[in-house]
């Protein structure tokens, strides 16, 4: 039994992490009151929508968890101060994007939202409050949070006190509920054993003791950046070998299987593709790079920076090879893009490889028909910095935009409508439904000679060849040499 009894939890930030994480805590700990707060009223309204298909985050299984806990011991609210004041434990789960201007722009994390939370907690918390860093943060951020909190309970305010813990989140989007319900580990960094015990007792409702790791604050903060850096490094490593496979006739799937069978290497995260996307890998590595330079380790910084550079190169490589294979020009040509989310089973497009690849092709004057089962077309418009246009009618001849060389895009209603009239199909997200497409039926919809560019290894090369289509498949030197 912990010295600090936890009855009420507040989480600041109702995003991809705060929402699902707190929903699982509330589901697994019916004895705790969990309140998730956010300044974004629209987001909170969506979390409170009676229709569970309208939750702001799409995650398989999330609707069921929210459905069980919401209204019982899980609340979504914009009343930030009230929730903090009532809480024994406050999680900070706000965004920590890369800074876009000022010192460290392009690399360092922008901590303005985290600092605002610390100041808000300092202002309104009551009694003893355990403040938990859930956001991914630069090493030693806890020091700044502690200083802000210490300034608040100075003077004669003896009734208030604080502990600070680091408890980074390792969930991946698309599998968040499974990752939260059966985590490989829960990491708690801190200095006060009683505070660590209090947080461990929350997780102990469903996580076995041996999976709850305790470290000092700085190891915990740094472990999160390191885990993401190692995972991203594997993807850049396999993508570098994919390019080499294409040049030599090897097949990256066979190479991945061969090396992944070595238990020291392991089979996971060896899927070659259009490069990693998502809100965190690039941001967290760049943050690590910035910190290494700051601490006088330029060689270490360069090493990790190359992981991001290889990833960017892989994305431009794919758009370049599309142009090259389509006789060196895509101006005015219709190209179908299947998948816009950064991975399957999410509606998240942050840093999606599709963004960079589509922007390159629009720059070349392509007419893109884009399909994604979960991404909102308004989000695609924001990501591409271009409003959607109407799908041109092929019977009416080439559109004005096509003739003037302007890139445009529109949303395809379904896969067949997206593909119709295109010279090529690019598969950029591995949605299950794209694996089931019948290329023999779809091939006649394309303008010949037509290409499939499969950046996610979802098609069967034999089926595509039988349908009379040309194929580029990531890391497949075999199909390349026959084409
Ligand atoms: P997000 O942008 O989806 O959500 C953050 C939310 O915080 C937003 O809704 C924003 O309105 C709210 N917010 C910001 N400042 C606030 C304030 N002062 N008061 C109240 N609300 C405020 O971000 P996310 O994807 O949930 O990521 C959050 C953190 O978790 C980041 O540090 C990220 O690196 C880390 N992380 C993310 C993932 C992931 O899969 N997305 C996984 C592990 C860790
Ligand atoms: C990743 C980590 O896996 C989580 O542990 C971490 O908590 C999270 O980042 C975070 O800090 O935000 P996420 O980005 O949601 O999770 O998804 P991943 O499954 O890691 O995929 C990231 C990107 O890498 C995707 O674009 C995916 O398609 C790509 N990827 C992944 C590959 O190209 N090949 C692979 O073998 C695996």
XYZ file of C-alpha atoms and ligand atoms in Angstrom:
564
model
C 0.000 0.000 0.000
C 1.418 3.337 -1.094
C 1.805 6.329 1.266
C -0.038 8.401 -1.341
C -3.524 7.025 -1.934
C -4.685 7.736 -5.476
C -8.417 8.247 -5.894
C -8.609 10.805 -8.639
C -6.522 11.236 -11.794
C -6.468 14.160 -14.197
C -4.857 13.956 -17.625
C -4.069 17.198 -19.460
C -4.264 16.536 -23.215
C -7.030 14.488 -24.863
C -5.011 13.476 -27.926
C -3.842 10.178 -29.406
C -2.058 9.305 -26.151
C -4.123 10.974 -23.397
C -7.497 9.711 -24.665
C -6.735 5.986 -25.183
C -4.338 5.734 -22.189
C -6.819 7.214 -19.740
C -9.674 5.180 -21.206
C -7.728 1.982 -20.475
C -6.747 3.162 -16.960
C -10.398 3.981 -16.196
C -11.549 0.667 -17.665
C -9.034 -1.339 -15.615
C -9.330 0.715 -12.386
C -13.035 1.172 -11.633
C -12.087 2.487 -8.165
C -10.367 5.575 -9.677
C -12.005 8.707 -11.071
C -10.283 9.662 -14.330
C -10.832 13.065 -15.954
C -9.253 13.930 -19.298
C -9.115 17.668 -20.006
C -8.200 19.668 -23.070
C -8.416 23.282 -24.188
C -9.748 22.112 -27.551
C -13.537 22.200 -27.092
C -14.232 20.441 -30.369
C -11.996 17.523 -29.385
C -13.668 17.171 -25.988
C -17.110 17.327 -27.624
C -16.050 14.507 -29.960
C -14.834 12.390 -26.998
C -18.271 12.947 -25.459
C -20.182 12.095 -28.642
C -22.913 9.531 -27.960
C -22.031 7.931 -31.266
C -18.805 6.060 -30.456
C -17.816 5.989 -34.138
C -17.280 9.759 -33.883
C -14.442 9.653 -31.308
C -11.639 12.020 -32.411
C -9.076 9.209 -32.520
C -9.617 6.107 -34.639
C -8.155 3.060 -32.874
C -9.472 -0.493 -33.178
C -11.194 -1.426 -29.879
C -11.156 2.104 -28.433
C -14.909 2.583 -28.825
C -15.638 -0.453 -26.644
C -13.261 0.677 -23.882
C -14.643 4.241 -23.874
C -18.190 2.851 -24.036
C -17.597 0.831 -20.838
C -15.904 3.551 -18.755
C -17.353 6.871 -19.928
C -20.044 8.175 -17.598
C -18.897 5.686 -14.924
C -15.397 6.762 -13.861
C -14.130 8.368 -17.098
C -14.948 11.994 -17.914
C -13.859 14.248 -20.779
C -14.005 17.942 -19.960
C -12.705 21.423 -20.748
C -12.780 22.410 -17.042
C -8.987 22.155 -16.689
C -8.540 23.951 -13.350
C -11.305 22.071 -11.602
C -9.949 18.684 -12.725
C -6.406 19.561 -11.602
C -7.628 20.815 -8.221
C -9.539 17.564 -7.595
C -6.710 15.249 -8.656
C -4.158 13.330 -6.576
C -2.202 12.615 -9.751
C -1.912 14.777 -12.899
C -0.618 13.338 -16.168
C 0.812 15.810 -18.677
C 0.058 14.359 -22.108
C 0.226 17.390 -24.363
C 1.903 17.800 -27.737
C 5.690 18.343 -27.886
C 6.337 19.080 -31.587
C 9.625 20.160 -33.133
C 10.266 23.898 -32.762
C 9.655 25.780 -35.993
C 11.486 28.986 -35.076
C 14.016 30.400 -32.654
C 16.778 28.542 -30.843
C 16.950 24.897 -31.973
C 14.343 25.421 -34.733
C 13.859 22.241 -36.793
C 15.287 19.973 -34.077
C 14.554 20.893 -30.458
C 11.160 20.106 -28.902
C 8.759 22.972 -28.385
C 7.986 22.760 -24.690
C 5.594 25.689 -24.418
C 2.529 23.444 -23.851
C 4.312 21.359 -21.212
C 5.474 24.456 -19.361
C 1.948 25.932 -19.513
C 0.627 22.744 -17.898
C 3.251 22.831 -15.133
C 2.348 26.449 -14.369
C -1.369 25.624 -14.350
C -0.812 22.723 -11.957
C 1.383 24.974 -9.783
C -1.427 27.504 -9.643
C -4.483 25.390 -8.904
C -3.423 22.013 -7.423
C -4.447 21.228 -3.844
C -2.799 18.987 -1.229
C -0.052 16.646 -2.418
C -0.088 16.222 -6.204
C 1.970 13.716 -8.179
C 2.781 15.207 -11.570
C 3.508 12.593 -14.241
C 5.300 13.337 -17.505
C 3.445 11.259 -20.101
C 4.492 13.382 -23.085
C 7.810 12.488 -24.730
C 10.301 15.027 -23.437
C 13.955 16.025 -23.709
C 16.148 14.578 -20.978
C 16.087 16.759 -17.850
C 12.693 18.360 -18.518
C 11.599 17.098 -15.104
C 14.116 19.529 -13.639
C 12.256 22.483 -15.171
C 8.874 21.122 -14.064
C 10.166 20.667 -10.523
C 11.439 24.234 -10.422
C 8.104 25.648 -11.589
C 6.232 23.584 -8.999
C 8.722 24.431 -6.252
C 8.215 28.149 -6.875
C 4.477 27.589 -6.357
C 4.675 25.933 -2.983
C 7.284 28.255 -1.552
C 6.400 30.784 1.131
C 3.710 29.934 3.656
C 1.656 27.621 1.424
C 2.317 24.465 3.484
C -0.834 22.690 2.374
C 0.499 22.065 -1.143
C 3.343 19.820 -2.262
C 4.405 17.992 -5.428
C 6.261 14.931 -6.680
C 7.413 14.613 -10.289
C 7.594 11.303 -12.185
C 8.465 10.329 -15.743
C 6.198 7.675 -17.265
C 6.699 7.698 -21.042
C 4.183 6.003 -23.294
C 5.252 3.285 -25.736
C 1.938 2.578 -27.495
C 1.868 2.518 -31.289
C -1.101 3.901 -33.166
C -3.370 1.304 -34.702
C -2.534 -1.162 -31.896
C -2.868 1.286 -28.988
C -5.481 -0.650 -27.015
C -3.591 -3.951 -27.155
C -0.322 -2.146 -26.343
C -1.922 -0.464 -23.308
C -3.703 -3.579 -22.071
C -0.651 -5.841 -22.410
C 2.431 -3.594 -22.462
C 5.944 -5.033 -22.923
C 6.846 -2.819 -19.978
C 5.697 0.213 -18.029
C 8.527 2.597 -17.208
C 8.440 4.824 -14.148
C 11.296 7.202 -13.430
C 11.450 9.168 -10.224
C 13.264 10.103 -7.057
C 10.661 9.449 -4.352
C 9.846 5.757 -3.806
C 6.405 6.590 -2.382
C 5.391 8.507 -5.499
C 6.735 5.741 -7.751
C 4.763 3.178 -5.699
C 1.597 5.244 -6.076
C 1.833 5.218 -9.886
C 2.934 1.568 -9.918
C -0.187 0.711 -7.886
C -2.370 2.167 -10.648
C -0.730 -0.024 -13.318
C -0.685 -2.992 -10.948
C -4.457 -3.278 -11.507
C -3.614 -5.119 -14.746
C 0.144 -5.100 -15.450
C 2.316 -7.837 -13.857
C 4.840 -6.467 -11.316
C 7.866 -7.710 -13.277
C 6.838 -5.551 -16.224
C 6.825 -2.349 -14.169
C 10.374 -0.973 -14.453
C 11.672 1.644 -12.045
C 14.559 3.955 -12.964
C 15.845 7.393 -12.144
C 14.137 10.349 -13.844
C 16.759 10.959 -16.510
C 17.045 7.301 -17.555
C 13.282 7.192 -17.995
C 13.158 10.360 -20.102
C 16.113 9.195 -22.209
C 14.780 5.630 -22.628
C 11.768 6.949 -24.505
C 13.870 8.903 -27.022
C 16.232 5.935 -27.343
C 13.449 3.395 -27.947
C 12.040 5.487 -30.801
C 15.515 6.117 -32.219
C 16.299 2.363 -32.251
C 12.958 1.469 -33.858
C 13.347 4.143 -36.542
C 16.938 3.083 -37.134
C 15.778 -0.442 -38.019
C 13.386 0.987 -40.609
C 16.079 3.158 -42.188
C 18.444 0.192 -42.149
C 16.017 -2.108 -43.969
C 15.017 0.665 -46.411
C 18.680 1.257 -47.265
C 18.997 -2.468 -48.018
C 15.726 -2.354 -50.024
C 17.317 0.139 -52.419
C 20.373 -2.096 -52.670
C 18.149 -5.129 -53.356
C 16.496 -3.289 -56.232
C 19.937 -2.582 -57.691
C 21.186 -6.157 -57.404
C 18.269 -8.543 -57.990
C 17.883 -9.469 -54.312
C 14.492 -9.349 -52.532
C 14.321 -7.385 -49.285
C 11.531 -9.593 -47.894
C 13.830 -12.628 -48.244
C 16.753 -10.719 -46.729
C 14.533 -9.537 -43.832
C 13.389 -13.099 -43.168
C 16.941 -14.399 -43.276
C 18.362 -11.810 -40.895
C 15.229 -11.651 -38.698
C 15.528 -15.369 -37.938
C 18.681 -14.570 -35.989
C 17.332 -14.219 -32.463
C 19.888 -11.490 -31.789
C 18.357 -9.368 -34.567
C 14.683 -10.405 -34.287
C 11.961 -10.315 -36.931
C 10.021 -7.182 -35.987
C 10.375 -3.741 -37.592
C 12.105 -5.084 -40.702
C 9.308 -4.224 -43.123
C 10.720 -2.093 -45.968
C 8.359 0.662 -47.076
C 7.983 4.300 -48.052
C 9.882 5.393 -44.934
C 8.576 5.924 -41.428
C 5.912 8.504 -40.739
C 3.953 9.392 -37.636
C 4.209 12.256 -35.244
C 7.088 10.921 -33.199
C 9.991 9.098 -34.836
C 11.392 12.070 -36.738
C 10.587 14.551 -33.970
C 12.160 12.411 -31.251
C 15.337 11.604 -33.198
C 15.818 15.258 -34.108
C 15.399 16.081 -30.450
C 18.048 13.498 -29.568
C 20.330 14.987 -32.248
C 19.819 18.467 -30.796
C 20.558 17.285 -27.256
C 23.705 15.398 -28.346
C 25.060 18.536 -30.037
C 24.116 20.575 -26.965
C 26.052 18.172 -24.735
C 29.117 18.332 -27.013
C 28.699 15.010 -28.833
C 28.618 15.979 -32.543
C 29.606 12.467 -33.789
C 26.702 10.904 -31.889
C 24.380 13.597 -33.259
C 25.536 12.923 -36.848
C 25.004 9.185 -36.403
C 21.346 9.577 -35.413
C 20.687 12.372 -37.883
C 21.566 9.994 -40.725
C 18.551 7.832 -39.757
C 16.251 10.753 -40.592
C 18.219 11.704 -43.708
C 17.896 8.143 -45.096
C 14.142 8.256 -44.418
C 13.666 11.522 -46.307
C 15.780 10.151 -49.157
C 13.633 7.004 -49.377
C 10.462 9.081 -49.808
C 11.943 11.288 -52.544
C 13.454 8.176 -54.156
C 9.974 6.710 -54.582
C 8.487 9.840 -56.176
C 11.542 10.108 -58.461
C 11.280 6.549 -59.664
C 7.544 6.962 -60.382
C 8.375 9.884 -62.679
C 11.248 7.997 -64.322
C 9.197 4.881 -65.061
C 6.313 6.914 -66.507
C 8.591 7.996 -69.389
C 10.165 10.848 -67.392
C 7.004 12.936 -67.023
C 3.809 12.829 -64.985
C 2.600 16.292 -65.994
C -1.129 16.087 -66.672
C -1.152 12.338 -65.951
C -3.660 10.755 -63.625
C -2.074 8.818 -60.769
C -4.061 6.886 -58.177
C -2.837 6.945 -54.575
C -4.144 4.220 -52.282
C -3.599 5.107 -48.644
C -2.732 8.424 -47.053
C -2.488 7.599 -43.307
C 1.072 7.045 -42.021
C 0.233 3.387 -41.320
C -2.845 1.158 -41.431
C -5.596 1.256 -38.789
C -5.237 4.935 -37.959
C -6.703 8.197 -39.280
C -3.462 9.996 -38.363
C -1.515 11.605 -41.229
C 1.173 13.374 -39.222
C 4.460 13.071 -41.179
C 2.825 10.421 -43.404
C 5.169 9.344 -46.228
C 2.208 9.973 -48.583
C 2.497 13.717 -47.902
C 6.048 14.069 -49.202
C 5.486 11.684 -52.115
C 2.218 13.364 -53.194
C 3.732 16.839 -52.874
C 6.640 15.798 -55.128
C 4.219 14.428 -57.715
C 1.959 17.502 -57.569
C 5.059 19.603 -58.103
C 5.627 17.558 -61.289
C 2.081 18.481 -62.430
C 0.388 15.132 -61.668
C -3.384 14.771 -61.237
C -3.788 12.674 -58.092
C -6.855 10.646 -57.174
C -6.385 9.821 -53.482
C -8.201 7.143 -51.479
C -7.981 6.378 -47.765
C -10.654 4.556 -45.763
C -10.223 6.680 -42.611
C -8.544 10.000 -43.448
C -10.789 13.031 -43.796
C -10.316 14.815 -47.198
C -10.031 18.144 -45.371
C -7.001 16.750 -43.574
C -5.460 15.731 -46.912
C -6.079 19.274 -48.233
C -4.273 20.727 -45.202
C -1.374 18.301 -45.576
C -0.937 18.993 -49.284
C -1.517 22.762 -48.906
C -4.048 22.496 -51.748
C -7.849 22.349 -51.741
C -9.393 19.281 -53.357
C -10.683 19.747 -56.894
C -13.502 17.889 -58.650
C -12.535 14.683 -60.433
C -12.186 15.604 -64.107
C -14.469 13.805 -66.562
C -12.209 11.735 -68.839
C -14.819 11.895 -71.627
C -14.440 15.701 -71.714
C -10.715 15.417 -72.588
C -7.790 16.727 -70.570
C -8.611 19.289 -67.872
C -7.333 22.849 -67.930
C -5.119 22.154 -64.908
C -3.615 19.147 -66.677
C -2.840 21.149 -69.814
C -1.300 24.025 -67.881
C 0.847 21.596 -65.876
C -0.741 22.348 -62.488
C -0.884 19.471 -60.024
C -4.360 18.847 -58.581
C -5.958 16.168 -56.444
C -9.373 14.815 -55.617
C -10.742 12.129 -53.370
C -11.575 8.759 -54.872
C -14.928 7.421 -53.654
C -13.634 3.850 -53.607
C -10.658 1.968 -54.988
C -12.168 1.390 -58.448
C -13.217 5.056 -58.846
C -9.752 6.144 -57.699
C -7.950 3.916 -60.154
C -10.189 4.621 -63.197
C -8.261 6.300 -66.023
C -4.947 6.374 -64.133
C -1.543 5.546 -65.617
C -0.264 4.230 -62.301
C -1.410 3.159 -58.841
C 0.775 3.975 -55.816
C 0.063 1.937 -52.682
C 1.331 4.000 -49.758
C -0.534 2.574 -46.720
C -0.937 -1.140 -45.976
C -4.723 -1.116 -45.347
C -6.004 -4.702 -45.288
C -8.585 -3.941 -47.990
C -5.822 -3.119 -50.491
C -4.484 -6.658 -50.130
C -7.800 -7.981 -51.347
C -8.045 -5.939 -54.558
C -8.690 -8.050 -57.644
C -6.178 -6.739 -60.166
C -7.594 -8.818 -62.999
C -10.863 -6.879 -62.627
C -9.207 -3.497 -61.997
C -6.523 -3.627 -64.721
C -8.885 -2.677 -67.603
C -9.771 0.552 -65.722
C -6.187 1.796 -66.105
C -4.654 3.517 -69.143
C -2.046 1.174 -70.634
C 0.806 0.676 -70.235
C 0.005 0.950 -66.533
C 2.136 0.568 -63.432
C 1.569 -0.522 -59.855
C 4.049 1.045 -57.410
C 3.691 -1.054 -54.281
C 5.573 0.671 -51.458
C 4.026 -1.632 -48.822
C 4.417 -5.125 -50.304
C 0.668 -5.754 -50.357
C 0.166 -7.108 -53.891
C 0.966 -10.556 -55.219
C 3.475 -10.006 -58.072
C 2.206 -13.057 -59.992
C -1.389 -11.746 -59.956
C -0.289 -8.274 -61.083
C 1.803 -9.750 -63.915
C -1.108 -11.978 -64.980
C -3.323 -8.865 -65.135
C -0.871 -7.356 -67.635
C 0.364 -4.602 -65.314
C 3.940 -3.489 -64.741
C 5.111 -3.652 -61.139
C 7.626 -1.896 -58.940
C 7.663 -3.350 -55.439
C 9.837 -1.896 -52.699
C 13.099 -3.789 -52.387
C 12.256 -6.283 -55.127
C 15.184 -6.541 -57.505
C 13.500 -9.537 -59.173
C 10.475 -7.750 -60.636
C 12.650 -4.760 -61.436
C 14.966 -6.714 -63.701
C 12.062 -8.337 -65.591
C 10.161 -5.054 -66.170
P -1.993 15.342 -29.650
O -1.595 16.570 -30.372
O -2.887 14.335 -30.315
O -2.715 15.755 -28.277
C -2.249 16.743 -27.412
C -3.461 17.496 -26.848
O -3.013 18.369 -25.809
C -4.176 18.392 -27.869
O -5.539 17.989 -27.974
C -4.038 19.800 -27.272
O -5.182 20.617 -27.481
C -3.853 19.515 -25.804
N -3.200 20.606 -25.051
C -2.048 21.257 -25.345
N -1.751 22.162 -24.391
C -2.740 22.079 -23.470
C -2.988 22.752 -22.233
N -2.132 23.668 -21.764
N -4.111 22.445 -21.551
C -4.972 21.508 -22.022
N -4.786 20.829 -23.182
C -3.676 21.108 -23.888
O -0.643 14.632 -29.185
P -0.386 13.071 -28.901
O -0.160 12.328 -30.176
O -1.404 12.585 -27.941
O 1.038 13.134 -28.189
C 1.172 13.656 -26.878
C 2.568 13.341 -26.371
O 2.751 11.923 -26.295
C 3.700 13.850 -27.258
O 4.766 14.253 -26.444
C 4.093 12.624 -28.056
O 5.458 12.682 -28.443
C 3.884 11.515 -27.067
N 3.592 10.191 -27.642
C 2.745 10.071 -28.696
C 2.432 8.808 -29.200
C 1.492 8.625 -30.372
O 1.341 7.495 -30.821
N 0.852 9.648 -30.890
C 2.948 7.673 -28.577
C 3.800 7.835 -27.478
C 4.107 9.105 -27.014
C 5.948 4.471 -32.641
C 6.513 3.405 -31.713
O 6.327 2.111 -32.315
C 5.822 3.443 -30.349
O 6.439 2.516 -29.467
C 5.943 4.852 -29.764
O 5.242 4.939 -28.535
C 5.360 5.845 -30.752
O 6.060 5.738 -32.020
C 5.519 7.278 -30.321
O 6.356 7.598 -29.502
O 4.764 8.065 -30.900
P 3.789 4.716 -34.172
O 4.548 5.844 -34.791
O 2.410 4.967 -33.728
O 4.591 4.166 -32.883
O 3.724 3.481 -35.178
P 4.823 2.408 -35.670
O 4.155 1.109 -35.780
O 6.057 2.460 -34.889
O 5.126 2.902 -37.152
C 5.834 4.103 -37.404
C 6.137 4.214 -38.883
O 7.101 3.242 -39.264
C 4.923 3.963 -39.783
O 4.952 4.866 -40.861
C 5.105 2.536 -40.244
O 4.487 2.253 -41.464
C 6.619 2.478 -40.360
N 7.167 1.108 -40.260
C 7.027 0.387 -39.115
C 7.857 0.581 -41.339
O 8.007 1.229 -42.398
N 8.397 -0.689 -41.232
C 8.266 -1.420 -40.098
O 8.780 -2.565 -40.071
C 7.567 -0.874 -39.018
